[in-house]
Amino acid sequence: MTSAGKTDEQDLSASVAVRDETPGAPRAPGRRMLAYMGLCLVLIGLNLRTVFSSFAAVLPEVTADAGLPAWAVVLLTTVPVTLLGVFAPLAPWLARRFGAERVLLGAMAVLTAGLLLRPVELPAAGHLPALLAGTAACGAAISLCNVLLPGVVKRDFPHRLGLMGGLYTTAICASAALGAGFTFPVFRATGQWTAALWFWALPAGVVLLLFLPPALRAGPGGPPRPAGGVSVWRSAVAWNVTAFMVLQAMMSFSVFAWLAPILRERGVDGGTAGLIVSASIVLQMLGSLFAPALATRFRDQRGINTAVALMTGGGFALSIFGPLDLIWLWTGLLGLGQGSLTAAALTLIMVRTRDGHTASQLSGMMQGVGYGLGSSGTLLVGQLHQSTGSFAVAGVLFLLVGSLAAVFGYRAGRDRFVGG
């Protein structure tokens, strides 16, 4: 029997135990309810990146119309990523207290409210206060969803980790593609960047309503933290996974925030830049769909982690330095690498842990530290551009980041588990 087959059998046999010890674990649902739950999880993922890519798509228009100073632009591209790290450690505690499904429901409500607030213009204060408050609310909500989704997938779909991991990470990449591809056309059709940003509250609100039945059915709380559980903070495996996540996040959110401005600075018009970014993120979707399935077929993920990290760093640098005539190729390489890299990092949450509770704890650690430190990527790119007037130094930076991600991806991919 193959190692993949053995893993699937172990996951299947542990399914009931995983449900019982995972925060917010409901009674085992029927197939129809499980399918509906899976659909809802994918739809939640489909709303977790529009806040980043939609703002980047109309960044010059927002800056000019709202009169945003340079520091505000850097803050607006950095704050939501920073908050992904700040709120991540709270997610497991909230899930134990209120239930994972109800925390996800509350997070979607906050996300919808933040998207509605973001474009509001306040009398005598302008757009900046609402932009900051709305963006911060979105970052906090996305943080909770980011942490809880892998644990819920581990709990409810232990025999389909590759499939469900691929679907929800693909949905996250699709979210970024939708934000990048449709925001500028909505702006062009309406003539207002506020309408282009408000548009994204609609799908978030729809998912909020769709997720209401399973969230209410799940109950208000989860079982307490089991005694004698694994301490992820003392695990070398967990720290290697977390370092890999930090470097992945530095590149991922810099792509969301700065790829469109990089292209426009190189002379690409806004509409074409949006299409290029969307095409790049479509390739992210392909990478994120197949990377988890490939990774879960083996006990060792060193090869795939190293390859996609180098592909991402190289694609980012070529998008800045490479000939403009081949920009579709460079951004395509970046997209395929980035999607696979993000999915590979998130898949490690499930393949480097033995149960849903440990997966939830590792998810909180790696995303708390990962996004907290990973937000420095968008900040560094903004500051380097502001001080040098060029994205060239950022290209060199991400060659280094990609190389370091390959090193820690290799270490995190070894066949070891958190807690031994």
CSV table of C-alpha atoms in Angstrom, one decimal:
chain,number,residue,atom,x,y,z
A,1,MET,CA,0.0,0.0,0.0
A,2,THR,CA,1.3,3.5,-0.8
A,3,SER,CA,2.1,6.1,1.8
A,4,ALA,CA,-0.8,8.2,0.5
A,5,GLY,CA,-3.2,5.3,0.9
A,6,LYS,CA,-2.0,4.7,4.5
A,7,THR,CA,-2.5,8.4,5.3
A,8,ASP,CA,-6.1,8.3,3.9
A,9,GLU,CA,-6.9,5.3,6.0
A,10,GLN,CA,-5.5,6.9,9.1
A,11,ASP,CA,-7.5,10.1,8.4
A,12,LEU,CA,-10.7,8.1,7.9
A,13,SER,CA,-10.3,6.1,11.1
A,14,ALA,CA,-9.6,9.3,13.0
A,15,SER,CA,-12.6,11.2,11.6
A,16,VAL,CA,-14.9,10.8,14.6
A,17,ALA,CA,-12.1,11.6,17.1
A,18,VAL,CA,-11.1,14.7,15.2
A,19,ARG,CA,-14.7,16.0,15.3
A,20,ASP,CA,-14.9,15.5,19.0
A,21,GLU,CA,-11.8,17.4,19.9
A,22,THR,CA,-12.0,20.2,17.4
A,23,PRO,CA,-13.2,23.7,18.6
A,24,GLY,CA,-16.9,24.1,17.7
A,25,ALA,CA,-17.2,20.5,16.5
A,26,PRO,CA,-20.8,19.6,15.8
A,27,ARG,CA,-22.3,16.1,15.6
A,28,ALA,CA,-21.3,14.3,12.4
A,29,PRO,CA,-23.5,15.8,9.7
A,30,GLY,CA,-25.2,13.9,6.9
A,31,ARG,CA,-23.8,13.9,3.4
A,32,ARG,CA,-26.1,16.6,2.1
A,33,MET,CA,-25.3,18.9,5.0
A,34,LEU,CA,-21.6,18.1,4.6
A,35,ALA,CA,-21.8,19.0,0.9
A,36,TYR,CA,-23.5,22.3,1.8
A,37,MET,CA,-20.9,23.0,4.4
A,38,GLY,CA,-18.1,22.4,1.9
A,39,LEU,CA,-19.8,24.8,-0.5
A,40,CYS,CA,-20.1,27.5,2.1
A,41,LEU,CA,-16.4,27.1,3.1
A,42,VAL,CA,-15.4,27.6,-0.6
A,43,LEU,CA,-17.7,30.6,-0.9
A,44,ILE,CA,-16.2,32.1,2.2
A,45,GLY,CA,-12.7,31.7,0.7
A,46,LEU,CA,-14.1,33.4,-2.4
A,47,ASN,CA,-14.4,36.6,-0.4
A,48,LEU,CA,-11.1,36.7,1.5
A,49,ARG,CA,-8.9,38.6,-0.9
A,50,THR,CA,-11.1,41.1,-2.8
A,51,VAL,CA,-10.3,43.8,-0.2
A,52,PHE,CA,-6.6,43.7,-1.2
A,53,SER,CA,-6.8,43.4,-5.0
A,54,SER,CA,-9.8,45.7,-5.5
A,55,PHE,CA,-8.0,48.6,-3.7
A,56,ALA,CA,-4.8,48.0,-5.7
A,57,ALA,CA,-6.8,48.0,-9.0
A,58,VAL,CA,-8.0,51.6,-8.5
A,59,LEU,CA,-5.1,52.9,-6.3
A,60,PRO,CA,-4.1,55.8,-8.6
A,61,GLU,CA,-7.8,56.9,-8.9
A,62,VAL,CA,-8.4,56.7,-5.1
A,63,THR,CA,-5.1,58.5,-4.3
A,64,ALA,CA,-5.9,61.4,-6.7
A,65,ASP,CA,-9.6,61.8,-5.9
A,66,ALA,CA,-9.3,61.4,-2.1
A,67,GLY,CA,-6.1,63.3,-1.9
A,68,LEU,CA,-4.3,60.5,0.0
A,69,PRO,CA,-0.8,61.3,1.3
A,70,ALA,CA,1.9,58.8,0.6
A,71,TRP,CA,1.9,57.6,4.2
A,72,ALA,CA,-1.8,56.8,4.0
A,73,VAL,CA,-1.3,54.7,0.8
A,74,VAL,CA,1.4,52.6,2.6
A,75,LEU,CA,-0.8,52.3,5.6
A,76,LEU,CA,-3.9,51.2,3.7
A,77,THR,CA,-1.9,48.5,1.9
A,78,THR,CA,-0.2,47.3,5.1
A,79,VAL,CA,-2.8,47.5,7.9
A,80,PRO,CA,-5.1,44.7,6.7
A,81,VAL,CA,-2.2,42.3,6.3
A,82,THR,CA,-0.8,43.3,9.8
A,83,LEU,CA,-4.3,42.7,11.3
A,84,LEU,CA,-4.3,39.2,9.8
A,85,GLY,CA,-1.5,38.5,12.2
A,86,VAL,CA,-2.8,40.4,15.2
A,87,PHE,CA,-6.2,38.7,15.3
A,88,ALA,CA,-5.1,35.2,14.2
A,89,PRO,CA,-4.2,34.0,17.8
A,90,LEU,CA,-7.7,34.9,19.0
A,91,ALA,CA,-9.4,32.6,16.5
A,92,PRO,CA,-8.9,29.3,18.3
A,93,TRP,CA,-10.0,30.8,21.6
A,94,LEU,CA,-13.1,32.3,20.0
A,95,ALA,CA,-13.9,29.0,18.4
A,96,ARG,CA,-13.8,27.2,21.7
A,97,ARG,CA,-16.0,29.8,23.3
A,98,PHE,CA,-18.6,30.4,20.6
A,99,GLY,CA,-18.1,27.6,18.0
A,100,ALA,CA,-16.0,27.7,14.8
A,101,GLU,CA,-19.1,28.1,12.6
A,102,ARG,CA,-20.5,31.0,14.6
A,103,VAL,CA,-17.1,32.8,14.6
A,104,LEU,CA,-17.0,32.4,10.8
A,105,LEU,CA,-20.5,33.8,10.6
A,106,GLY,CA,-19.6,36.8,12.7
A,107,ALA,CA,-16.4,37.4,10.7
A,108,MET,CA,-18.4,37.4,7.5
A,109,ALA,CA,-20.8,40.0,9.0
A,110,VAL,CA,-17.8,42.2,10.0
A,111,LEU,CA,-16.3,41.8,6.6
A,112,THR,CA,-19.5,42.8,4.9
A,113,ALA,CA,-19.8,45.9,7.1
A,114,GLY,CA,-16.1,46.8,6.5
A,115,LEU,CA,-16.6,46.6,2.7
A,116,LEU,CA,-19.6,48.9,3.0
A,117,LEU,CA,-17.8,51.4,5.2
A,118,ARG,CA,-14.6,51.6,3.2
A,119,PRO,CA,-15.7,54.0,0.5
A,120,VAL,CA,-17.8,56.3,2.7
A,121,GLU,CA,-17.0,60.0,2.6
A,122,LEU,CA,-17.4,61.8,6.0
A,123,PRO,CA,-18.3,65.5,6.1
A,124,ALA,CA,-15.2,67.7,6.7
A,125,ALA,CA,-13.1,64.6,7.1
A,126,GLY,CA,-13.1,63.1,3.6
A,127,HIS,CA,-12.5,59.5,2.7
A,128,LEU,CA,-9.5,58.6,4.7
A,129,PRO,CA,-11.1,57.8,8.1
A,130,ALA,CA,-13.7,55.4,6.6
A,131,LEU,CA,-11.0,53.9,4.3
A,132,LEU,CA,-8.8,53.2,7.4
A,133,ALA,CA,-11.7,51.9,9.6
A,134,GLY,CA,-13.3,49.8,6.9
A,135,THR,CA,-10.0,48.3,5.8
A,136,ALA,CA,-9.1,47.5,9.4
A,137,ALA,CA,-12.4,45.8,10.0
A,138,CYS,CA,-11.9,43.7,6.8
A,139,GLY,CA,-8.4,42.7,7.9
A,140,ALA,CA,-9.7,41.5,11.3
A,141,ALA,CA,-12.5,39.5,9.8
A,142,ILE,CA,-10.3,37.9,7.2
A,143,SER,CA,-7.8,36.9,9.9
A,144,LEU,CA,-10.4,34.8,11.8
A,145,CYS,CA,-11.5,33.1,8.6
A,146,ASN,CA,-8.0,32.4,7.5
A,147,VAL,CA,-7.2,30.6,10.8
A,148,LEU,CA,-10.5,28.6,11.2
A,149,LEU,CA,-11.0,27.4,7.7
A,150,PRO,CA,-8.1,24.8,7.7
A,151,GLY,CA,-9.2,23.4,11.1
A,152,VAL,CA,-12.8,23.0,9.9
A,153,VAL,CA,-11.6,21.3,6.7
A,154,LYS,CA,-9.4,19.0,8.8
A,155,ARG,CA,-12.4,18.2,11.1
A,156,ASP,CA,-15.2,17.7,8.5
A,157,PHE,CA,-13.2,16.4,5.5
A,158,PRO,CA,-10.3,14.3,6.9
A,159,HIS,CA,-10.6,11.8,4.0
A,160,ARG,CA,-10.6,14.6,1.4
A,161,LEU,CA,-7.9,17.0,2.6
A,162,GLY,CA,-6.3,17.3,-0.9
A,163,LEU,CA,-9.6,18.0,-2.6
A,164,MET,CA,-11.0,20.4,0.0
A,165,GLY,CA,-7.7,22.1,0.6
A,166,GLY,CA,-7.3,22.7,-3.1
A,167,LEU,CA,-10.9,24.0,-3.5
A,168,TYR,CA,-10.8,26.5,-0.7
A,169,THR,CA,-7.3,27.8,-1.5
A,170,THR,CA,-8.3,28.1,-5.1
A,171,ALA,CA,-11.3,30.1,-4.0
A,172,ILE,CA,-9.0,32.4,-2.1
A,173,CYS,CA,-6.9,33.0,-5.2
A,174,ALA,CA,-10.1,33.4,-7.3
A,175,SER,CA,-11.1,36.1,-4.8
A,176,ALA,CA,-8.0,38.0,-5.6
A,177,ALA,CA,-8.5,37.5,-9.4
A,178,LEU,CA,-12.1,38.8,-9.2
A,179,GLY,CA,-11.1,41.9,-7.3
A,180,ALA,CA,-8.3,42.6,-9.7
A,181,GLY,CA,-10.2,41.9,-12.8
A,182,PHE,CA,-13.7,43.4,-12.2
A,183,THR,CA,-12.9,46.5,-10.0
A,184,PHE,CA,-11.5,48.6,-12.8
A,185,PRO,CA,-14.3,47.8,-15.3
A,186,VAL,CA,-16.9,48.7,-12.6
A,187,PHE,CA,-15.0,52.0,-12.1
A,188,ARG,CA,-15.0,52.6,-15.8
A,189,ALA,CA,-18.7,51.9,-16.1
A,190,THR,CA,-19.8,54.0,-13.2
A,191,GLY,CA,-17.0,56.7,-13.2
A,192,GLN,CA,-16.7,56.3,-9.4
A,193,TRP,CA,-14.1,54.4,-7.5
A,194,THR,CA,-16.5,54.3,-4.5
A,195,ALA,CA,-19.0,52.3,-6.5
A,196,ALA,CA,-16.2,49.9,-7.6
A,197,LEU,CA,-15.2,49.2,-4.0
A,198,TRP,CA,-18.8,49.0,-2.7
A,199,PHE,CA,-19.5,46.3,-5.3
A,200,TRP,CA,-17.6,43.8,-3.2
A,201,ALA,CA,-19.9,44.0,-0.3
A,202,LEU,CA,-22.6,42.2,-2.3
A,203,PRO,CA,-21.0,38.8,-2.6
A,204,ALA,CA,-19.9,38.9,1.0
A,205,GLY,CA,-23.4,39.7,2.1
A,206,VAL,CA,-24.8,36.8,0.0
A,207,VAL,CA,-22.4,34.3,1.6
A,208,LEU,CA,-23.3,35.7,5.1
A,209,LEU,CA,-26.9,34.7,4.4
A,210,LEU,CA,-26.0,31.3,2.9
A,211,PHE,CA,-23.8,30.4,5.9
A,212,LEU,CA,-26.5,31.3,8.5
A,213,PRO,CA,-28.2,27.9,8.6
A,214,PRO,CA,-25.1,25.7,9.3
A,215,ALA,CA,-23.7,28.3,11.7
A,216,LEU,CA,-26.9,28.3,13.8
A,217,ARG,CA,-27.3,24.6,13.6
A,218,ALA,CA,-23.8,24.0,14.9
A,219,GLY,CA,-24.6,25.5,18.4
A,220,PRO,CA,-23.1,28.3,20.4
A,221,GLY,CA,-19.9,26.8,21.6
A,222,GLY,CA,-17.3,24.1,21.4
A,223,PRO,CA,-15.7,21.6,23.8
A,224,PRO,CA,-12.9,22.9,26.0
A,225,ARG,CA,-9.3,22.6,25.1
A,226,PRO,CA,-8.2,19.0,25.7
A,227,ALA,CA,-5.7,18.5,28.6
A,228,GLY,CA,-2.2,17.5,27.7
A,229,GLY,CA,-2.4,18.9,24.2
A,230,VAL,CA,0.5,19.6,21.9
A,231,SER,CA,2.3,22.9,22.4
A,232,VAL,CA,2.9,24.2,18.9
A,233,TRP,CA,5.0,27.0,20.2
A,234,ARG,CA,7.7,24.5,21.4
A,235,SER,CA,7.7,22.5,18.2
A,236,ALA,CA,10.6,22.9,15.7
A,237,VAL,CA,8.3,21.6,13.0
A,238,ALA,CA,5.8,24.3,13.8
A,239,TRP,CA,8.5,27.0,13.6
A,240,ASN,CA,9.8,25.8,10.3
A,241,VAL,CA,6.2,25.9,8.9
A,242,THR,CA,5.7,29.4,10.4
A,243,ALA,CA,8.9,30.8,8.9
A,244,PHE,CA,7.8,29.4,5.5
A,245,MET,CA,4.5,31.1,6.0
A,246,VAL,CA,6.2,34.5,6.9
A,247,LEU,CA,8.2,34.5,3.6
A,248,GLN,CA,5.2,33.3,1.6
A,249,ALA,CA,3.0,36.1,3.0
A,250,MET,CA,5.7,38.7,2.3
A,251,MET,CA,5.5,37.8,-1.4
A,252,SER,CA,1.8,37.0,-1.6
A,253,PHE,CA,0.4,40.3,-0.2
A,254,SER,CA,3.0,42.3,-2.0
A,255,VAL,CA,1.7,40.9,-5.2
A,256,PHE,CA,-1.9,41.8,-4.3
A,257,ALA,CA,-0.9,45.3,-3.3
A,258,TRP,CA,1.8,46.3,-5.7
A,259,LEU,CA,1.7,44.2,-8.9
A,260,ALA,CA,-0.9,46.5,-10.6
A,261,PRO,CA,1.0,49.7,-9.6
A,262,ILE,CA,4.2,48.0,-10.8
A,263,LEU,CA,2.7,47.3,-14.2
A,264,ARG,CA,1.2,50.8,-14.5
A,265,GLU,CA,4.5,52.4,-13.6
A,266,ARG,CA,6.1,50.4,-16.4
A,267,GLY,CA,3.6,52.0,-18.9
A,268,VAL,CA,0.7,49.5,-18.9
A,269,ASP,CA,-2.7,51.2,-18.9
A,270,GLY,CA,-5.1,50.5,-16.0
A,271,GLY,CA,-7.5,48.2,-17.9
A,272,THR,CA,-4.7,46.1,-19.3
A,273,ALA,CA,-2.9,46.0,-16.0
A,274,GLY,CA,-6.1,44.7,-14.4
A,275,LEU,CA,-6.3,42.0,-17.1
A,276,ILE,CA,-2.7,41.0,-16.6
A,277,VAL,CA,-3.1,40.7,-12.8
A,278,SER,CA,-6.3,38.8,-13.2
A,279,ALA,CA,-4.6,36.3,-15.7
A,280,SER,CA,-1.8,35.9,-13.2
A,281,ILE,CA,-4.2,35.2,-10.4
A,282,VAL,CA,-6.1,32.7,-12.6
A,283,LEU,CA,-2.8,30.8,-12.8
A,284,GLN,CA,-2.6,31.2,-9.0
A,285,MET,CA,-5.9,29.4,-9.0
A,286,LEU,CA,-4.6,26.5,-11.0
A,287,GLY,CA,-1.5,26.2,-8.8
A,288,SER,CA,-3.6,26.4,-5.6
A,289,LEU,CA,-6.0,23.7,-7.0
A,290,PHE,CA,-3.4,21.1,-7.8
A,291,ALA,CA,-0.7,21.8,-5.2
A,292,PRO,CA,-2.6,20.5,-2.2
A,293,ALA,CA,-3.6,17.3,-4.1
A,294,LEU,CA,0.0,16.7,-5.1
A,295,ALA,CA,1.3,17.6,-1.6
A,296,THR,CA,-1.1,15.2,0.2
A,297,ARG,CA,-0.1,12.3,-2.0
A,298,PHE,CA,3.2,12.1,-0.3
A,299,ARG,CA,4.5,12.3,3.3
A,300,ASP,CA,7.3,14.6,2.2
A,301,GLN,CA,6.7,18.0,0.6
A,302,ARG,CA,10.3,19.2,0.4
A,303,GLY,CA,10.5,19.2,-3.4
A,304,ILE,CA,7.3,21.0,-4.2
A,305,ASN,CA,7.9,23.6,-1.4
A,306,THR,CA,11.4,24.4,-2.8
A,307,ALA,CA,10.3,24.6,-6.4
A,308,VAL,CA,7.3,26.9,-5.9
A,309,ALA,CA,9.2,29.3,-3.6
A,310,LEU,CA,12.0,29.8,-6.2
A,311,MET,CA,9.4,30.1,-9.0
A,312,THR,CA,7.6,32.9,-7.1
A,313,GLY,CA,10.6,34.9,-6.2
A,314,GLY,CA,11.9,34.7,-9.8
A,315,GLY,CA,8.6,35.6,-11.3
A,316,PHE,CA,8.3,38.6,-9.1
A,317,ALA,CA,11.7,39.9,-10.0
A,318,LEU,CA,11.1,39.3,-13.7
A,319,SER,CA,7.8,41.2,-13.6
A,320,ILE,CA,10.0,44.2,-12.5
A,321,PHE,CA,13.2,43.7,-14.5
A,322,GLY,CA,12.1,41.4,-17.5
A,323,PRO,CA,11.4,42.8,-21.0
A,324,LEU,CA,8.0,44.4,-21.1
A,325,ASP,CA,7.1,42.5,-24.3
A,326,LEU,CA,7.1,39.3,-22.2
A,327,ILE,CA,5.2,40.7,-19.3
A,328,TRP,CA,2.4,38.1,-19.7
A,329,LEU,CA,5.0,35.3,-19.3
A,330,TRP,CA,6.6,36.8,-16.3
A,331,THR,CA,3.4,37.5,-14.5
A,332,GLY,CA,2.1,34.0,-15.5
A,333,LEU,CA,5.2,32.4,-13.9
A,334,LEU,CA,4.6,34.6,-10.8
A,335,GLY,CA,1.0,33.6,-10.6
A,336,LEU,CA,1.5,29.8,-11.0
A,337,GLY,CA,4.3,29.9,-8.4
A,338,GLN,CA,2.4,32.1,-5.9
A,339,GLY,CA,-0.8,30.1,-6.1
A,340,SER,CA,1.1,26.9,-5.5
A,341,LEU,CA,3.2,28.5,-2.8
A,342,THR,CA,0.2,29.8,-0.8
A,343,ALA,CA,-1.6,26.4,-1.1
A,344,ALA,CA,1.5,24.5,-0.1
A,345,ALA,CA,1.9,26.6,3.0
A,346,LEU,CA,-1.7,26.2,4.0
A,347,THR,CA,-1.6,22.5,3.3
A,348,LEU,CA,1.2,22.1,5.8
A,349,ILE,CA,-1.3,22.9,8.5
A,350,MET,CA,-3.1,19.7,7.7
A,351,VAL,CA,-0.3,17.3,6.8
A,352,ARG,CA,2.1,18.3,9.7
A,353,THR,CA,-0.6,17.7,12.4
A,354,ARG,CA,-2.4,14.6,13.6
A,355,ASP,CA,-5.8,16.0,14.6
A,356,GLY,CA,-8.1,19.0,14.2
A,357,HIS,CA,-7.3,20.7,17.5
A,358,THR,CA,-3.5,20.7,16.7
A,359,ALA,CA,-4.3,21.9,13.2
A,360,SER,CA,-6.3,24.8,14.6
A,361,GLN,CA,-3.5,25.7,17.0
A,362,LEU,CA,-0.8,25.5,14.3
A,363,SER,CA,-3.0,27.6,12.0
A,364,GLY,CA,-3.3,30.3,14.7
A,365,MET,CA,0.4,30.3,15.3
A,366,MET,CA,1.6,30.3,11.7
A,367,GLN,CA,-0.9,32.8,10.5
A,368,GLY,CA,-0.5,35.0,13.5
A,369,VAL,CA,3.3,35.2,13.2
A,370,GLY,CA,3.2,34.7,9.4
A,371,TYR,CA,0.9,37.5,8.5
A,372,GLY,CA,2.1,39.7,11.4
A,373,LEU,CA,5.7,39.6,10.0
A,374,GLY,CA,4.6,39.0,6.4
A,375,SER,CA,2.9,42.4,6.3
A,376,SER,CA,6.4,43.8,6.3
A,377,GLY,CA,6.6,42.9,2.6
A,378,THR,CA,4.0,45.4,1.5
A,379,LEU,CA,5.4,48.0,3.8
A,380,LEU,CA,9.0,47.5,2.5
A,381,VAL,CA,7.9,47.7,-1.1
A,382,GLY,CA,6.0,50.9,-0.4
A,383,GLN,CA,8.9,52.5,1.5
A,384,LEU,CA,11.5,51.4,-1.0
A,385,HIS,CA,9.5,52.8,-3.8
A,386,GLN,CA,8.9,56.0,-2.0
A,387,SER,CA,12.6,56.5,-1.2
A,388,THR,CA,14.0,55.4,-4.5
A,389,GLY,CA,11.2,56.3,-6.9
A,390,SER,CA,11.5,52.8,-8.4
A,391,PHE,CA,10.4,49.2,-7.8
A,392,ALA,CA,13.9,47.9,-8.7
A,393,VAL,CA,15.1,47.4,-5.2
A,394,ALA,CA,11.9,45.5,-4.4
A,395,GLY,CA,12.8,43.1,-7.2
A,396,VAL,CA,16.1,42.3,-5.6
A,397,LEU,CA,14.4,42.0,-2.2
A,398,PHE,CA,12.1,39.3,-3.4
A,399,LEU,CA,14.8,37.3,-5.1
A,400,LEU,CA,16.2,37.0,-1.6
A,401,VAL,CA,12.8,36.3,0.0
A,402,GLY,CA,12.1,33.6,-2.5
A,403,SER,CA,15.5,31.9,-1.8
A,404,LEU,CA,14.8,32.0,2.0
A,405,ALA,CA,11.3,30.6,1.4
A,406,ALA,CA,12.9,27.7,-0.5
A,407,VAL,CA,15.2,26.9,2.5
A,408,PHE,CA,12.4,26.9,5.1
A,409,GLY,CA,10.0,25.2,2.7
A,410,TYR,CA,12.5,22.4,2.4
A,411,ARG,CA,12.8,22.1,6.2
A,412,ALA,CA,9.0,22.3,6.7
A,413,GLY,CA,8.3,19.7,4.1
A,414,ARG,CA,10.1,16.9,5.9
A,415,ASP,CA,8.0,14.0,7.1
A,416,ARG,CA,7.6,15.1,10.7
A,417,PHE,CA,4.6,16.0,12.8
A,418,VAL,CA,4.0,18.8,15.3
A,419,GLY,CA,4.5,17.2,18.7
A,420,GLY,CA,6.5,14.2,17.3
